[in-house]
Coordinates of C-alpha atoms and ligand atoms in Angstrom, one line a residue:
M1 CA 97.1 124.7 100.4
N2 CA 95.8 121.3 101.4
V3 CA 97.2 120.2 104.7
M4 CA 98.7 117.0 103.2
E5 CA 101.0 119.1 101.0
H6 CA 103.2 119.8 104.0
A7 CA 106.5 118.0 103.8
V8 CA 106.3 116.8 107.4
F9 CA 104.0 114.0 106.3
R10 CA 107.0 112.4 104.5
C11 CA 108.6 111.9 108.0
F12 CA 106.4 109.2 109.4
W13 CA 106.2 105.4 109.0
Y14 CA 103.2 104.1 107.1
P15 CA 102.1 100.4 106.7
V16 CA 101.9 100.4 102.9
I17 CA 101.2 96.8 102.0
P18 CA 100.5 93.5 103.7
M19 CA 103.6 91.1 103.8
S20 CA 101.3 88.4 102.4
E21 CA 100.9 90.3 99.2
L22 CA 104.6 91.0 98.8
K23 CA 105.2 87.3 99.1
Q24 CA 103.5 87.0 95.7
G25 CA 106.1 89.2 94.1
P26 CA 107.0 92.9 93.7
R27 CA 104.2 95.5 94.0
R28 CA 103.7 99.2 93.3
F29 CA 102.3 101.6 95.9
E30 CA 101.9 105.3 95.6
L31 CA 102.6 107.0 99.0
L32 CA 102.0 110.7 99.1
G33 CA 102.4 110.8 95.3
Q34 CA 105.7 108.9 95.4
A35 CA 105.5 105.8 93.3
L36 CA 107.3 102.9 95.1
A37 CA 108.4 99.5 94.0
L38 CA 108.2 97.1 97.0
F39 CA 109.8 93.7 97.1
L40 CA 111.2 91.2 99.5
D41 CA 115.0 90.5 99.6
D42 CA 116.4 87.0 100.0
D43 CA 116.1 87.3 103.8
G44 CA 112.3 88.1 103.4
V45 CA 112.9 91.7 104.5
P46 CA 110.8 94.3 102.6
A47 CA 112.5 96.9 100.5
A48 CA 111.2 100.1 98.8
L49 CA 112.7 101.8 95.8
E50 CA 111.4 104.5 93.5
D51 CA 109.3 102.8 90.9
R52 CA 111.2 104.1 87.9
C53 CA 114.3 102.5 86.3
C54 CA 117.2 104.9 85.7
H55 CA 117.8 103.4 82.3
R56 CA 114.6 104.0 80.3
T57 CA 112.1 104.7 83.2
A58 CA 110.2 101.5 83.1
R59 CA 108.4 100.4 86.4
L60 CA 110.6 98.2 88.5
S61 CA 107.5 96.9 90.2
L62 CA 106.6 95.0 87.0
G63 CA 109.9 93.1 87.4
E64 CA 111.0 90.0 89.4
V65 CA 113.4 89.4 92.3
C66 CA 116.6 87.7 91.2
D67 CA 119.6 87.1 93.4
N68 CA 118.6 89.5 96.2
A69 CA 117.8 92.3 93.7
I70 CA 114.8 93.5 91.7
A71 CA 115.3 93.1 87.9
C72 CA 113.7 95.7 85.6
P73 CA 111.2 94.1 83.2
Y74 CA 112.5 96.1 80.3
H75 CA 116.3 95.2 79.9
G76 CA 116.9 93.4 83.2
W77 CA 119.1 95.9 85.1
R78 CA 119.1 94.7 88.7
Y79 CA 118.9 96.9 91.8
N80 CA 119.7 95.9 95.4
R81 CA 117.6 97.1 98.4
D82 CA 119.8 100.3 98.6
G83 CA 118.8 101.2 95.0
Q84 CA 122.3 100.5 93.7
C85 CA 122.3 98.8 90.2
V86 CA 124.4 95.7 90.7
L87 CA 124.1 94.2 87.2
V88 CA 123.6 95.3 83.7
P89 CA 123.1 91.9 82.0
Q90 CA 124.2 93.3 78.6
M91 CA 127.6 94.3 80.1
P92 CA 128.1 91.6 82.8
D93 CA 131.8 92.3 83.3
R94 CA 131.5 96.0 83.9
D95 CA 130.8 97.5 87.3
P96 CA 127.5 99.4 86.9
G97 CA 129.0 102.3 88.9
P98 CA 127.5 104.8 91.4
K99 CA 125.5 106.7 88.8
R100 CA 123.3 103.8 87.9
R101 CA 121.0 103.9 90.9
V102 CA 117.5 104.7 92.0
K103 CA 116.2 106.3 95.2
A104 CA 115.7 103.9 98.1
F105 CA 113.4 104.5 101.1
S106 CA 113.4 103.2 104.7
C107 CA 111.4 100.0 104.8
R108 CA 110.7 97.4 107.5
E109 CA 108.2 94.8 108.6
K110 CA 105.9 95.0 111.6
Y111 CA 102.5 93.5 112.5
G112 CA 102.5 91.7 109.1
Y113 CA 102.9 94.8 107.0
A114 CA 105.8 96.5 105.1
W115 CA 106.2 100.0 106.6
V116 CA 107.8 102.8 104.6
A117 CA 109.1 106.3 105.6
L118 CA 109.9 108.6 102.7
E119 CA 112.2 110.8 104.9
E120 CA 113.9 110.2 108.3
P121 CA 110.9 109.4 110.5
L122 CA 110.2 111.6 113.5
F123 CA 108.8 108.7 115.6
D124 CA 109.2 105.0 115.7
I125 CA 106.4 102.6 114.7
P126 CA 104.2 102.3 117.8
D127 CA 104.6 99.2 120.1
F128 CA 101.1 98.0 120.8
P129 CA 101.2 96.2 124.2
E130 CA 98.8 93.5 122.9
A131 CA 101.3 92.4 120.3
A132 CA 103.5 91.1 123.2
D133 CA 100.6 89.6 125.2
D134 CA 99.9 85.9 124.6
R135 CA 96.2 86.3 125.3
F136 CA 95.7 88.3 122.1
V137 CA 95.5 87.2 118.5
L138 CA 96.3 89.5 115.6
I139 CA 93.6 89.5 112.9
H140 CA 94.0 91.4 109.7
E141 CA 90.8 93.2 108.8
F142 CA 90.8 95.6 105.9
Y143 CA 93.2 96.9 103.2
E144 CA 91.3 99.1 100.8
E145 CA 91.2 102.6 99.4
W146 CA 88.8 105.3 100.6
R147 CA 88.1 108.7 99.1
V148 CA 88.7 110.6 102.3
S149 CA 91.4 112.5 104.2
G150 CA 93.2 110.3 106.7
L151 CA 92.8 113.1 109.3
R152 CA 89.0 112.8 109.1
V153 CA 89.2 109.1 109.7
M154 CA 91.5 109.6 112.7
E155 CA 89.1 112.2 114.2
N156 CA 86.2 109.8 113.6
E157 CA 88.0 107.0 115.6
L158 CA 88.2 109.4 118.5
D159 CA 84.8 110.9 118.1
M160 CA 82.4 109.3 120.6
A161 CA 79.5 111.5 119.6
H162 CA 78.9 109.8 116.2
P163 CA 78.0 106.2 117.3
S164 CA 74.6 107.2 118.4
Y165 CA 73.9 108.5 114.9
V166 CA 76.2 106.6 112.5
H167 CA 76.2 103.2 114.3
L168 CA 72.6 102.6 115.1
G169 CA 72.7 99.6 112.9
T170 CA 75.4 98.0 115.0
F171 CA 76.5 99.1 118.5
G172 CA 75.3 102.7 118.7
S173 CA 72.8 103.6 121.5
P174 CA 70.5 106.5 121.0
E175 CA 70.5 107.1 124.8
H176 CA 74.2 107.6 125.0
L177 CA 75.1 110.7 123.0
V178 CA 78.6 111.3 124.3
A179 CA 81.4 109.5 126.3
E180 CA 81.5 109.9 130.1
D181 CA 84.7 110.7 132.0
A182 CA 86.6 111.6 128.8
K183 CA 90.3 112.3 129.5
I184 CA 93.2 113.1 127.3
E185 CA 96.9 112.7 128.2
E186 CA 99.4 113.9 125.6
F187 CA 102.8 112.4 124.9
P188 CA 105.3 113.4 122.2
G189 CA 103.7 112.8 118.8
G190 CA 100.3 111.7 120.2
F191 CA 97.9 111.2 123.1
H192 CA 96.0 108.7 125.2
Y193 CA 92.3 109.1 125.4
T194 CA 90.1 107.3 127.9
G195 CA 86.4 107.3 128.6
R196 CA 83.2 105.3 128.9
L197 CA 80.5 104.9 126.3
G198 CA 77.1 103.2 126.6
V199 CA 76.4 100.9 123.6
K200 CA 73.6 98.5 122.7
Q201 CA 75.8 95.6 121.5
A202 CA 79.2 94.4 122.5
H203 CA 81.6 92.6 120.2
H204 CA 81.1 89.3 122.0
A205 CA 77.4 89.3 122.7
Q206 CA 74.3 90.1 120.7
D207 CA 71.5 92.4 121.7
R208 CA 72.4 93.4 125.2
N209 CA 73.0 96.7 126.8
N210 CA 76.6 97.2 127.7
E211 CA 79.2 99.8 128.3
R212 CA 82.5 100.2 126.6
F213 CA 85.5 101.3 128.6
L214 CA 87.7 103.0 126.0
D215 CA 91.5 103.1 126.2
C216 CA 92.7 104.7 123.0
S217 CA 95.9 106.1 121.7
W218 CA 96.5 108.4 118.7
Y219 CA 99.9 108.4 117.1
A220 CA 100.7 111.2 114.6
P221 CA 99.6 111.4 112.0
F222 CA 97.5 108.4 111.0
I223 CA 97.5 105.6 113.5
C224 CA 94.8 105.0 116.1
R225 CA 94.6 102.3 118.6
L226 CA 91.2 101.8 120.0
R227 CA 91.1 99.4 122.9
I228 CA 87.5 98.4 123.9
N229 CA 87.2 96.8 127.3
Y230 CA 83.9 95.6 128.7
A231 CA 82.9 94.9 132.3
D232 CA 82.8 91.3 131.3
G233 CA 84.0 89.6 128.2
P234 CA 87.2 89.8 126.1
A235 CA 88.9 93.1 125.1
H236 CA 88.9 94.1 121.4
V237 CA 91.7 96.3 120.2
I238 CA 91.3 98.0 116.8
I239 CA 94.3 99.4 115.0
N240 CA 93.3 101.8 112.3
C241 CA 96.0 103.3 110.1
Q242 CA 95.4 105.6 107.2
V243 CA 98.1 105.6 104.5
P244 CA 98.0 108.8 102.4
L245 CA 98.0 108.2 98.7
A246 CA 97.6 111.3 96.5
D247 CA 94.7 113.7 96.1
N248 CA 93.1 113.0 99.4
R249 CA 92.7 109.3 98.9
S250 CA 93.7 107.0 101.8
Q251 CA 94.6 103.4 102.0
V252 CA 92.7 102.0 105.0
V253 CA 94.8 99.5 106.9
Q254 CA 92.9 98.0 109.8
F255 CA 93.8 95.0 112.0
C256 CA 92.8 94.1 115.5
F257 CA 94.1 92.2 118.5
Q258 CA 91.4 90.0 120.0
E259 CA 91.6 88.7 123.5
D260 CA 90.9 85.1 124.0
D261 CA 89.3 84.7 127.4
G262 CA 89.2 81.0 127.1
A263 CA 85.9 80.9 125.2
G264 CA 87.8 80.8 121.8
I265 CA 87.8 83.4 119.1
D266 CA 85.1 83.5 116.3
E267 CA 87.2 85.3 113.8
A268 CA 84.5 85.3 111.1
A269 CA 82.0 86.9 113.4
I270 CA 84.5 89.6 114.5
L271 CA 85.4 90.4 110.9
A272 CA 81.7 90.6 109.9
F273 CA 80.8 92.9 112.8
D274 CA 83.8 95.2 112.3
R275 CA 83.1 95.3 108.5
K276 CA 79.5 96.5 109.1
V277 CA 80.7 99.2 111.6
T278 CA 83.4 100.3 109.2
L279 CA 81.0 100.6 106.2
E280 CA 78.7 102.8 108.4
D281 CA 81.7 105.1 109.0
K282 CA 82.8 105.1 105.3
H283 CA 79.4 106.2 104.1
V284 CA 79.5 109.4 106.1
L285 CA 83.3 110.0 106.0
E286 CA 83.5 109.9 102.2
S287 CA 80.9 112.8 102.1
T288 CA 83.2 115.1 104.1
D289 CA 85.5 117.8 102.7
A290 CA 88.9 116.5 101.4
D291 CA 90.8 119.1 103.2
V292 CA 91.0 119.5 107.0
P293 CA 91.5 123.0 108.3
L294 CA 93.9 123.1 111.3
D295 CA 92.8 126.5 112.4
P296 CA 89.9 125.9 114.8
R297 CA 88.1 129.0 113.5
D298 CA 87.5 127.4 110.2
E299 CA 84.9 124.8 111.4
R300 CA 82.3 124.8 114.2
H301 CA 82.8 122.5 117.2
M302 CA 81.2 121.0 120.3
V303 CA 82.7 119.8 123.7
S304 CA 83.1 116.1 122.6
D305 CA 85.3 117.2 119.7
K306 CA 88.2 117.7 122.1
P307 CA 90.3 114.8 120.9
G308 CA 90.0 115.9 117.3
L309 CA 91.0 119.4 118.2
V310 CA 94.0 118.3 120.2
M311 CA 95.0 116.2 117.2
R312 CA 94.7 119.2 114.8
R313 CA 96.7 121.3 117.2
M314 CA 99.5 118.7 117.5
I315 CA 99.6 118.3 113.7
Q316 CA 99.8 122.0 113.3
S317 CA 102.8 122.2 115.6
L318 CA 104.5 119.3 113.9
I319 CA 104.2 121.2 110.6
E320 CA 105.5 124.4 112.1
D321 CA 108.5 122.7 113.8
H322 CA 109.4 120.9 110.6
E323 CA 109.2 124.1 108.6
T324 CA 111.3 126.0 111.1
Q325 CA 114.0 123.3 111.0
A326 CA 113.9 123.2 107.2
V327 CA 114.5 127.0 107.1
A328 CA 117.3 126.6 109.7
V329 CA 119.1 124.0 107.5
Q330 CA 118.9 126.3 104.3
Ligands
FES1 FE1 115.0 99.4 83.0 FE2 116.0 99.4 80.6 S1 114.4 100.5 81.4 S2 116.6 98.2 82.2
CO2 CO1 82.5 105.0 113.7

């Protein structure tokens, strides 16, 4: 069984689509194999319904928003954000009644994305401290599909042994094979990870030796905040989220908070640098196995793999807790 088939993955928030795209009209998104029709209600709040009309199964996402409801493109039945049909245009004087409805999912906006949880979420969407700090600017980076398991990308974010191989074309330094002073502190549903890594190029300066002071957090299952501080120069905070589609495909959602230390922010340069780094990762990650074994005996390891192993252990216990509760409810 592939790890992603466990039902617990339905119990988290995922940033499925940028709000800027929803402003253009309804969109379809497939989250863990569940087809969703996403749209904005009249207050500009995102809503997520199953993308299948209960009349003759047409995709609601091909319809339009009318009077605070999404209208099916086939015969115009309208559904509100709770999935209740509020109008059958061919029978305007009849109450559509409780049976004419589609499934609705929890949906809200944060950081410029519509977030969806398919079942009651176990944890809230993380509050990143930089979002409330005036010195930081939020920059949207990437929204694209990769053929990789999200767990592999999360591990990679926390793997400080790969830059000296994968990122030699950008910041990786062949003299610094692992992070120094690596420490992990767990909290419910995630952990903080700190350490120092020698690099050959900082985000704000070309061709100089430097050291990154890492202050990262992993939030189960697919959100990683990687705060990169330097001894001098502004902090760069990368938020990498993996949204699980179907069949081990992931929607990569990456944005960053860039500190303005008074020198201004060169957004194009930041995007170009992070793009290059990200493509270096993608090249290797898409060659890895689609499944991720949670039993540590199923792959070989080294000391610097600790964050990834803690992540695997925490995912395993979230799966077990969820399955125990599901049995208790039956
Ligand atoms: Fe949606 Fe007929 S299929 S209104
Ligand atoms: Co990398």
